[in-house]
PDB file of C-alpha atoms in Angstrom:
ATOM      1  CA  MET A   1     -97.651  20.631  50.569  1.00  0.00           C
ATOM      2  CA  LYS A   2     -94.298  21.051  52.267  1.00  0.00           C
ATOM      3  CA  PHE A   3     -93.355  17.496  51.217  1.00  0.00           C
ATOM      4  CA  THR A   4     -94.160  18.258  47.546  1.00  0.00           C
ATOM      5  CA  THR A   5     -91.948  21.371  47.575  1.00  0.00           C
ATOM      6  CA  ILE A   6     -89.044  19.456  49.123  1.00  0.00           C
ATOM      7  CA  TYR A   7     -89.569  16.613  46.648  1.00  0.00           C
ATOM      8  CA  LYS A   8     -89.533  19.011  43.665  1.00  0.00           C
ATOM      9  CA  ALA A   9     -86.420  20.794  44.937  1.00  0.00           C
ATOM     10  CA  GLY A  10     -84.618  17.480  45.482  1.00  0.00           C
ATOM     11  CA  LEU A  11     -85.580  16.283  42.024  1.00  0.00           C
ATOM     12  CA  ALA A  12     -84.318  19.536  40.447  1.00  0.00           C
ATOM     13  CA  ILE A  13     -80.992  19.202  42.281  1.00  0.00           C
ATOM     14  CA  CYS A  14     -80.599  15.571  41.099  1.00  0.00           C
ATOM     15  CA  VAL A  15     -81.311  16.533  37.478  1.00  0.00           C
ATOM     16  CA  ALA A  16     -78.815  19.421  37.675  1.00  0.00           C
ATOM     17  CA  LEU A  17     -76.122  17.136  39.123  1.00  0.00           C
ATOM     18  CA  VAL A  18     -76.642  14.552  36.387  1.00  0.00           C
ATOM     19  CA  LEU A  19     -76.484  17.173  33.634  1.00  0.00           C
ATOM     20  CA  PHE A  20     -73.385  18.940  34.917  1.00  0.00           C
ATOM     21  CA  SER A  21     -71.467  15.840  36.011  1.00  0.00           C
ATOM     22  CA  CYS A  22     -71.594  14.389  32.486  1.00  0.00           C
ATOM     23  CA  GLY A  23     -69.119  16.772  30.898  1.00  0.00           C
ATOM     24  CA  SER A  24     -68.951  16.837  27.152  1.00  0.00           C
ATOM     25  CA  LYS A  25     -66.196  14.791  25.533  1.00  0.00           C
ATOM     26  CA  ASN A  26     -63.869  16.402  23.073  1.00  0.00           C
ATOM     27  CA  ALA A  27     -62.631  14.634  19.974  1.00  0.00           C
ATOM     28  CA  THR A  28     -60.097  15.319  17.270  1.00  0.00           C
ATOM     29  CA  THR A  29     -58.810  13.543  14.192  1.00  0.00           C
ATOM     30  CA  ILE A  30     -55.127  12.824  13.621  1.00  0.00           C
ATOM     31  CA  THR A  31     -53.547  11.390  10.481  1.00  0.00           C
ATOM     32  CA  VAL A  32     -50.475   9.207  10.710  1.00  0.00           C
ATOM     33  CA  PRO A  33     -48.445   8.338   7.603  1.00  0.00           C
ATOM     34  CA  ALA A  34     -46.329   5.183   7.527  1.00  0.00           C
ATOM     35  CA  THR A  35     -44.377   3.183   4.995  1.00  0.00           C
ATOM     36  CA  LEU A  36     -44.734  -0.571   5.354  1.00  0.00           C
ATOM     37  CA  SER A  37     -42.168  -2.702   3.577  1.00  0.00           C
ATOM     38  CA  ALA A  38     -40.834  -6.198   3.044  1.00  0.00           C
ATOM     39  CA  GLU A  39     -37.984  -7.830   1.208  1.00  0.00           C
ATOM     40  CA  GLY A  40     -38.749 -10.136  -1.695  1.00  0.00           C
ATOM     41  CA  PRO A  41     -39.288 -12.479  -3.309  1.00  0.00           C
ATOM     42  CA  PHE A  42     -43.079 -12.574  -2.903  1.00  0.00           C
ATOM     43  CA  PHE A  43     -45.082 -15.717  -3.461  1.00  0.00           C
ATOM     44  CA  GLU A  44     -48.689 -16.316  -4.423  1.00  0.00           C
ATOM     45  CA  GLY A  45     -50.903 -15.765  -1.378  1.00  0.00           C
ATOM     46  CA  ALA A  46     -50.483 -13.505   1.631  1.00  0.00           C
ATOM     47  CA  ASN A  47     -47.217 -11.601   1.984  1.00  0.00           C
ATOM     48  CA  SER A  48     -46.605  -9.394   5.031  1.00  0.00           C
ATOM     49  CA  LEU A  49     -45.228  -5.859   5.000  1.00  0.00           C
ATOM     50  CA  MET A  50     -44.364  -4.259   8.341  1.00  0.00           C
ATOM     51  CA  ALA A  51     -43.377  -1.044  10.050  1.00  0.00           C
ATOM     52  CA  PRO A  52     -42.822  -0.210  13.715  1.00  0.00           C
ATOM     53  CA  LEU A  53     -44.936   2.702  14.983  1.00  0.00           C
ATOM     54  CA  SER A  54     -44.073   4.905  17.950  1.00  0.00           C
ATOM     55  CA  LEU A  55     -47.091   7.152  18.378  1.00  0.00           C
ATOM     56  CA  ASP A  56     -47.236   9.527  21.330  1.00  0.00           C
ATOM     57  CA  LEU A  57     -50.739  10.986  21.450  1.00  0.00           C
ATOM     58  CA  SER A  58     -49.582  13.892  23.606  1.00  0.00           C
ATOM     59  CA  GLU A  59     -47.421  14.991  20.657  1.00  0.00           C
ATOM     60  CA  LEU A  60     -49.930  14.131  17.920  1.00  0.00           C
ATOM     61  CA  VAL A  61     -53.016  15.752  19.466  1.00  0.00           C
ATOM     62  CA  LYS A  62     -52.463  19.492  19.303  1.00  0.00           C
ATOM     63  CA  GLU A  63     -55.737  20.406  21.031  1.00  0.00           C
ATOM     64  CA  GLU A  64     -55.721  22.521  24.170  1.00  0.00           C
ATOM     65  CA  GLY A  65     -56.861  20.553  27.191  1.00  0.00           C
ATOM     66  CA  PHE A  66     -55.705  17.165  25.924  1.00  0.00           C
ATOM     67  CA  GLU A  67     -54.181  15.082  28.709  1.00  0.00           C
ATOM     68  CA  ARG A  68     -54.978  11.492  27.774  1.00  0.00           C
ATOM     69  CA  ALA A  69     -57.239   9.606  25.408  1.00  0.00           C
ATOM     70  CA  ALA A  70     -60.528   8.157  26.563  1.00  0.00           C
ATOM     71  CA  ALA A  71     -60.936   6.253  23.281  1.00  0.00           C
ATOM     72  CA  VAL A  72     -59.122   5.849  19.963  1.00  0.00           C
ATOM     73  CA  GLN A  73     -60.769   4.591  16.792  1.00  0.00           C
ATOM     74  CA  LEU A  74     -59.299   4.035  13.344  1.00  0.00           C
ATOM     75  CA  ILE A  75     -61.626   5.798  10.905  1.00  0.00           C
ATOM     76  CA  ASP A  76     -59.776   5.756   7.567  1.00  0.00           C
ATOM     77  CA  VAL A  77     -56.952   3.813   5.919  1.00  0.00           C
ATOM     78  CA  LYS A  78     -55.553   4.615   2.490  1.00  0.00           C
ATOM     79  CA  LEU A  79     -52.914   2.427   0.811  1.00  0.00           C
ATOM     80  CA  THR A  80     -50.811   3.920  -1.942  1.00  0.00           C
ATOM     81  CA  ILE A  81     -48.680   1.629  -4.064  1.00  0.00           C
ATOM     82  CA  ASP A  82     -46.196   3.676  -6.037  1.00  0.00           C
ATOM     83  CA  ASP A  83     -43.402   1.179  -6.485  1.00  0.00           C
ATOM     84  CA  GLU A  84     -41.457   0.920  -9.746  1.00  0.00           C
ATOM     85  CA  ASN A  85     -41.783  -2.889  -9.683  1.00  0.00           C
ATOM     86  CA  VAL A  86     -45.583  -2.813  -9.653  1.00  0.00           C
ATOM     87  CA  THR A  87     -46.925  -2.457 -13.170  1.00  0.00           C
ATOM     88  CA  ASP A  88     -50.296  -4.153 -12.587  1.00  0.00           C
ATOM     89  CA  LEU A  89     -52.271  -3.381  -9.419  1.00  0.00           C
ATOM     90  CA  GLY A  90     -54.555  -6.306 -10.292  1.00  0.00           C
ATOM     91  CA  LEU A  91     -51.780  -8.490  -8.910  1.00  0.00           C
ATOM     92  CA  PHE A  92     -53.123  -7.783  -5.401  1.00  0.00           C
ATOM     93  CA  LYS A  93     -56.364  -9.602  -4.512  1.00  0.00           C
ATOM     94  CA  ASN A  94     -57.030  -8.334  -0.979  1.00  0.00           C
ATOM     95  CA  ALA A  95     -55.431  -6.494   1.918  1.00  0.00           C
ATOM     96  CA  THR A  96     -55.632  -6.773   5.700  1.00  0.00           C
ATOM     97  CA  LEU A  97     -54.101  -4.252   8.114  1.00  0.00           C
ATOM     98  CA  GLN A  98     -53.334  -5.433  11.639  1.00  0.00           C
ATOM     99  CA  PHE A  99     -51.682  -4.000  14.734  1.00  0.00           C
ATOM    100  CA  VAL A 100     -49.585  -6.111  17.075  1.00  0.00           C
ATOM    101  CA  GLY A 101     -47.743  -5.032  20.212  1.00  0.00           C
ATOM    102  CA  LYS A 102     -45.551  -6.457  22.925  1.00  0.00           C
ATOM    103  CA  THR A 103     -48.469  -6.727  25.333  1.00  0.00           C
ATOM    104  CA  ASN A 104     -51.409  -6.503  22.924  1.00  0.00           C
ATOM    105  CA  PRO A 105     -52.477  -9.365  20.656  1.00  0.00           C
ATOM    106  CA  MET A 106     -52.640  -9.087  16.882  1.00  0.00           C
ATOM    107  CA  THR A 107     -55.791  -7.153  16.034  1.00  0.00           C
ATOM    108  CA  THR A 108     -57.307  -6.730  12.578  1.00  0.00           C
ATOM    109  CA  VAL A 109     -58.094  -3.029  12.132  1.00  0.00           C
ATOM    110  CA  ALA A 110     -58.946  -2.741   8.410  1.00  0.00           C
ATOM    111  CA  ILE A 111     -59.603  -4.966   5.403  1.00  0.00           C
ATOM    112  CA  LEU A 112     -60.625  -4.835   1.754  1.00  0.00           C
ATOM    113  CA  ASN A 113     -61.618  -7.877  -0.283  1.00  0.00           C
ATOM    114  CA  PRO A 114     -61.493  -7.639  -3.227  1.00  0.00           C
ATOM    115  CA  LEU A 115     -58.831  -4.964  -3.320  1.00  0.00           C
ATOM    116  CA  THR A 116     -59.767  -2.157  -5.719  1.00  0.00           C
ATOM    117  CA  PHE A 117     -57.702   0.878  -6.626  1.00  0.00           C
ATOM    118  CA  THR A 118     -58.487   4.377  -7.834  1.00  0.00           C
ATOM    119  CA  GLU A 119     -55.308   5.522  -9.558  1.00  0.00           C
ATOM    120  CA  ASN A 120     -52.800   3.773  -7.284  1.00  0.00           C
ATOM    121  CA  THR A 121     -54.703   4.205  -3.985  1.00  0.00           C
ATOM    122  CA  ALA A 122     -57.116   1.865  -2.178  1.00  0.00           C
ATOM    123  CA  THR A 123     -59.319   2.742   0.798  1.00  0.00           C
ATOM    124  CA  LEU A 124     -59.723  -0.093   3.287  1.00  0.00           C
ATOM    125  CA  VAL A 125     -62.825  -0.723   5.392  1.00  0.00           C
ATOM    126  CA  THR A 126     -61.987  -0.043   9.046  1.00  0.00           C
ATOM    127  CA  SER A 127     -63.158  -2.147  11.965  1.00  0.00           C
ATOM    128  CA  GLN A 128     -65.634  -0.400  14.253  1.00  0.00           C
ATOM    129  CA  GLU A 129     -65.182  -3.066  16.954  1.00  0.00           C
ATOM    130  CA  ALA A 130     -61.387  -3.157  17.241  1.00  0.00           C
ATOM    131  CA  ASP A 131     -60.121  -1.792  20.562  1.00  0.00           C
ATOM    132  CA  ILE A 132     -56.923  -0.012  19.540  1.00  0.00           C
ATOM    133  CA  LYS A 133     -56.434   2.402  22.449  1.00  0.00           C
ATOM    134  CA  PRO A 134     -54.138  -0.098  24.272  1.00  0.00           C
ATOM    135  CA  PHE A 135     -51.682   0.032  21.352  1.00  0.00           C
ATOM    136  CA  PHE A 136     -51.203   3.759  21.952  1.00  0.00           C
ATOM    137  CA  GLU A 137     -50.272   3.001  25.563  1.00  0.00           C
ATOM    138  CA  GLU A 138     -47.237   0.997  24.389  1.00  0.00           C
ATOM    139  CA  ASP A 139     -43.925   2.640  23.507  1.00  0.00           C
ATOM    140  CA  GLU A 140     -44.030   0.953  20.113  1.00  0.00           C
ATOM    141  CA  PHE A 141     -46.247  -1.427  18.170  1.00  0.00           C
ATOM    142  CA  ASN A 142     -46.134  -2.870  14.653  1.00  0.00           C
ATOM    143  CA  ALA A 143     -48.420  -2.233  11.720  1.00  0.00           C
ATOM    144  CA  LEU A 144     -48.677  -5.368   9.599  1.00  0.00           C
ATOM    145  CA  LEU A 145     -50.152  -5.283   6.085  1.00  0.00           C
ATOM    146  CA  ASP A 146     -50.977  -8.613   4.471  1.00  0.00           C
ATOM    147  CA  LEU A 147     -51.235  -8.264   0.690  1.00  0.00           C
ATOM    148  CA  ASP A 148     -52.602 -11.281  -1.137  1.00  0.00           C
ATOM    149  CA  PHE A 149     -50.618 -11.789  -4.370  1.00  0.00           C
ATOM    150  CA  SER A 150     -52.272 -13.580  -7.287  1.00  0.00           C
ATOM    151  CA  ASN A 151     -48.904 -14.972  -8.487  1.00  0.00           C
ATOM    152  CA  ASP A 152     -45.218 -15.103  -7.594  1.00  0.00           C
ATOM    153  CA  GLU A 153     -43.093 -11.954  -7.997  1.00  0.00           C
ATOM    154  CA  TYR A 154     -39.320 -12.024  -7.678  1.00  0.00           C
ATOM    155  CA  TRP A 155     -38.788  -8.395  -6.689  1.00  0.00           C
ATOM    156  CA  ASP A 156     -36.063  -7.361  -4.254  1.00  0.00           C
ATOM    157  CA  GLY A 157     -38.611  -5.574  -2.077  1.00  0.00           C
ATOM    158  CA  LEU A 158     -41.886  -3.686  -1.888  1.00  0.00           C
ATOM    159  CA  ALA A 159     -42.910  -0.532  -0.001  1.00  0.00           C
ATOM    160  CA  VAL A 160     -46.500   0.649   0.479  1.00  0.00           C
ATOM    161  CA  LYS A 161     -47.483   4.056   1.851  1.00  0.00           C
ATOM    162  CA  VAL A 162     -50.304   3.889   4.383  1.00  0.00           C
ATOM    163  CA  ASN A 163     -52.181   6.933   5.701  1.00  0.00           C
ATOM    164  CA  MET A 164     -54.192   6.147   8.830  1.00  0.00           C
ATOM    165  CA  SER A 165     -56.702   8.564  10.344  1.00  0.00           C
ATOM    166  CA  PHE A 166     -57.711   8.140  13.968  1.00  0.00           C
ATOM    167  CA  ASN A 167     -60.526   9.697  15.975  1.00  0.00           C
ATOM    168  CA  VAL A 168     -59.234  10.480  19.473  1.00  0.00           C
ATOM    169  CA  GLU A 169     -61.752  11.203  22.248  1.00  0.00           C
ATOM    170  CA  TYR A 170     -60.521  12.889  25.406  1.00  0.00           C
TER     171      TYR A 170
END
């Protein structure tokens, strides 16, 4: 009987340790606007627009208790094309958003094929598998938007506004 009592007490202590050692994770959502651009002319097929991003999570996450990210996931990407040169959004067939850093390889983070717009905004499908936390550990990385043109356009340049929402666990 003494063995059963000791066994039950030991089991209760183990369960309590497991429950209390697995602290709950906090998460918050941050939205980062960027303008990706390129100089023309633009030819039929994929044309790349770029912007450098310097994102310091300690400045972007305003939550009390945030020290460093355990995980970062891209959860929403909205492209807005409001350029005076663009009169027909049907010109763009598809879009791919990628991140590339000095120490991190090019990673596809969102895509939409075919590209469809509501007003002048398109919402891309984000990758659930892309590991993007390492990009936030770099001082700077590049956002690269490949827009697939259906024909040649001899514009001087093109700028696209991109709003990216990230889920940050800490």
